[in-house]
Amino acid sequence: MEHFTIATVAQRSPDFRRVLWTGEHTQLVIMTIPAGGEIGEEVHEDTDQILTFVSGTGEARVAGETKAVAQGDLVVVPAGTRHNFVNTGPNPLVLYTVYGPPEHADQAVHRTKEEADAAEEAGQDQPPA
């Protein structure tokens, strides 16, 4: 059994992206987006994503719509939907997300967005086969 006090674990992580758990059909990831930062516009063609916000304030930009997000909010991004999440506040925007199926390499840790982007471009952030 895996057990996480997820809001606490997410809040304590300084990393842009940290994979906590990877299963055959889903993956649990925590993220910390620094003030002024963003995830970056993307589309996961075959992966649904559910994001829950732990702290901070930001904008969810999904399928051409923009909505404010804050602690306790949840956003669903269906597969094939263009999306981005932007930190609009002075503090980190902290969240956890569930991908189905997994989107990232098992146990991947990317301290910054730049590190995450470089790993993706180098093919080092592939989900398990």
JSON list of N, CA and C in Angstrom, two decimals, residues 7 9 20 24 28 32 36 39 48 61 67 72 74 78 84 103 105-107 113 119 123 129:
[
{"chain": "A", "resi": 7, "resn": "ALA", "atom": "N", "xyz": [-1.45, 16.73, 0.49]},
{"chain": "A", "resi": 7, "resn": "ALA", "atom": "CA", "xyz": [-1.28, 18.19, 0.55]},
{"chain": "A", "resi": 7, "resn": "ALA", "atom": "C", "xyz": [0.02, 18.54, 1.26]},
{"chain": "A", "resi": 9, "resn": "VAL", "atom": "N", "xyz": [2.78, 16.57, 1.57]},
{"chain": "A", "resi": 9, "resn": "VAL", "atom": "CA", "xyz": [3.89, 16.15, 0.72]},
{"chain": "A", "resi": 9, "resn": "VAL", "atom": "C", "xyz": [4.11, 17.16, -0.41]},
{"chain": "A", "resi": 20, "resn": "LEU", "atom": "N", "xyz": [5.42, 10.76, -7.70]},
{"chain": "A", "resi": 20, "resn": "LEU", "atom": "CA", "xyz": [5.34, 10.04, -6.42]},
{"chain": "A", "resi": 20, "resn": "LEU", "atom": "C", "xyz": [5.02, 8.57, -6.61]},
{"chain": "A", "resi": 24, "resn": "GLU", "atom": "N", "xyz": [0.07, 0.90, -13.49]},
{"chain": "A", "resi": 24, "resn": "GLU", "atom": "CA", "xyz": [-0.11, 0.48, -14.87]},
{"chain": "A", "resi": 24, "resn": "GLU", "atom": "C", "xyz": [-1.02, 1.45, -15.64]},
{"chain": "A", "resi": 28, "resn": "LEU", "atom": "N", "xyz": [0.69, 9.51, -10.14]},
{"chain": "A", "resi": 28, "resn": "LEU", "atom": "CA", "xyz": [0.52, 10.62, -9.21]},
{"chain": "A", "resi": 28, "resn": "LEU", "atom": "C", "xyz": [1.78, 11.48, -9.21]},
{"chain": "A", "resi": 32, "resn": "THR", "atom": "N", "xyz": [5.37, 22.17, -8.16]},
{"chain": "A", "resi": 32, "resn": "THR", "atom": "CA", "xyz": [5.49, 23.49, -7.55]},
{"chain": "A", "resi": 32, "resn": "THR", "atom": "C", "xyz": [5.90, 24.45, -8.65]},
{"chain": "A", "resi": 36, "resn": "GLY", "atom": "N", "xyz": [5.30, 33.72, -11.06]},
{"chain": "A", "resi": 36, "resn": "GLY", "atom": "CA", "xyz": [5.58, 34.14, -12.43]},
{"chain": "A", "resi": 36, "resn": "GLY", "atom": "C", "xyz": [5.82, 33.00, -13.39]},
{"chain": "A", "resi": 39, "resn": "ILE", "atom": "N", "xyz": [3.36, 25.95, -16.28]},
{"chain": "A", "resi": 39, "resn": "ILE", "atom": "CA", "xyz": [3.66, 24.59, -16.71]},
{"chain": "A", "resi": 39, "resn": "ILE", "atom": "C", "xyz": [4.12, 24.62, -18.16]},
{"chain": "A", "resi": 48, "resn": "ASP", "atom": "N", "xyz": [-5.63, 11.59, -19.96]},
{"chain": "A", "resi": 48, "resn": "ASP", "atom": "CA", "xyz": [-6.47, 12.48, -19.16]},
{"chain": "A", "resi": 48, "resn": "ASP", "atom": "C", "xyz": [-5.64, 12.96, -17.97]},
{"chain": "A", "resi": 61, "resn": "ARG", "atom": "N", "xyz": [-5.74, 27.56, -18.00]},
{"chain": "A", "resi": 61, "resn": "ARG", "atom": "CA", "xyz": [-6.04, 27.89, -19.39]},
{"chain": "A", "resi": 61, "resn": "ARG", "atom": "C", "xyz": [-6.27, 26.57, -20.12]},
{"chain": "A", "resi": 67, "resn": "LYS", "atom": "N", "xyz": [-9.69, 30.38, -16.27]},
{"chain": "A", "resi": 67, "resn": "LYS", "atom": "CA", "xyz": [-10.37, 30.51, -14.98]},
{"chain": "A", "resi": 67, "resn": "LYS", "atom": "C", "xyz": [-9.31, 30.61, -13.88]},
{"chain": "A", "resi": 72, "resn": "GLY", "atom": "N", "xyz": [-7.79, 24.14, -3.07]},
{"chain": "A", "resi": 72, "resn": "GLY", "atom": "CA", "xyz": [-9.03, 23.39, -3.04]},
{"chain": "A", "resi": 72, "resn": "GLY", "atom": "C", "xyz": [-9.68, 23.21, -4.40]},
{"chain": "A", "resi": 74, "resn": "LEU", "atom": "N", "xyz": [-10.11, 22.01, -8.33]},
{"chain": "A", "resi": 74, "resn": "LEU", "atom": "CA", "xyz": [-9.75, 20.85, -9.12]},
{"chain": "A", "resi": 74, "resn": "LEU", "atom": "C", "xyz": [-10.11, 21.15, -10.58]},
{"chain": "A", "resi": 78, "resn": "PRO", "atom": "N", "xyz": [-9.27, 16.72, -20.28]},
{"chain": "A", "resi": 78, "resn": "PRO", "atom": "CA", "xyz": [-9.42, 15.49, -21.06]},
{"chain": "A", "resi": 78, "resn": "PRO", "atom": "C", "xyz": [-8.27, 15.33, -22.08]},
{"chain": "A", "resi": 84, "resn": "ASN", "atom": "N", "xyz": [-2.64, 24.96, -20.16]},
{"chain": "A", "resi": 84, "resn": "ASN", "atom": "CA", "xyz": [-1.50, 25.55, -19.47]},
{"chain": "A", "resi": 84, "resn": "ASN", "atom": "C", "xyz": [-2.00, 26.01, -18.10]},
{"chain": "A", "resi": 103, "resn": "GLU", "atom": "N", "xyz": [2.24, 9.64, -17.68]},
{"chain": "A", "resi": 103, "resn": "GLU", "atom": "CA", "xyz": [2.79, 10.60, -18.65]},
{"chain": "A", "resi": 103, "resn": "GLU", "atom": "C", "xyz": [4.29, 10.76, -18.53]},
{"chain": "A", "resi": 105, "resn": "ALA", "atom": "N", "xyz": [8.33, 9.57, -16.68]},
{"chain": "A", "resi": 105, "resn": "ALA", "atom": "CA", "xyz": [9.16, 8.46, -16.23]},
{"chain": "A", "resi": 105, "resn": "ALA", "atom": "C", "xyz": [8.89, 8.18, -14.75]},
{"chain": "A", "resi": 106, "resn": "ASP", "atom": "N", "xyz": [8.86, 6.91, -14.38]},
{"chain": "A", "resi": 106, "resn": "ASP", "atom": "CA", "xyz": [8.65, 6.53, -13.00]},
{"chain": "A", "resi": 106, "resn": "ASP", "atom": "C", "xyz": [9.74, 7.14, -12.12]},
{"chain": "A", "resi": 107, "resn": "GLN", "atom": "N", "xyz": [9.34, 7.74, -11.01]},
{"chain": "A", "resi": 107, "resn": "GLN", "atom": "CA", "xyz": [10.23, 8.35, -10.02]},
{"chain": "A", "resi": 107, "resn": "GLN", "atom": "C", "xyz": [11.01, 9.55, -10.54]},
{"chain": "A", "resi": 113, "resn": "LYS", "atom": "N", "xyz": [11.51, 23.89, -14.35]},
{"chain": "A", "resi": 113, "resn": "LYS", "atom": "CA", "xyz": [10.84, 23.70, -15.64]},
{"chain": "A", "resi": 113, "resn": "LYS", "atom": "C", "xyz": [11.87, 23.46, -16.73]},
{"chain": "A", "resi": 119, "resn": "ALA", "atom": "N", "xyz": [14.76, 17.21, -20.14]},
{"chain": "A", "resi": 119, "resn": "ALA", "atom": "CA", "xyz": [14.58, 15.76, -20.04]},
{"chain": "A", "resi": 119, "resn": "ALA", "atom": "C", "xyz": [13.59, 15.25, -21.08]},
{"chain": "A", "resi": 123, "resn": "GLY", "atom": "N", "xyz": [14.35, 12.78, -24.48]},
{"chain": "A", "resi": 123, "resn": "GLY", "atom": "CA", "xyz": [13.71, 11.46, -24.42]},
{"chain": "A", "resi": 123, "resn": "GLY", "atom": "C", "xyz": [13.92, 10.74, -23.11]},
{"chain": "A", "resi": 129, "resn": "ALA", "atom": "N", "xyz": [6.79, 1.45, -20.28]},
{"chain": "A", "resi": 129, "resn": "ALA", "atom": "CA", "xyz": [6.08, 0.77, -21.38]},
{"chain": "A", "resi": 129, "resn": "ALA", "atom": "C", "xyz": [5.17, -0.30, -20.84]}
]
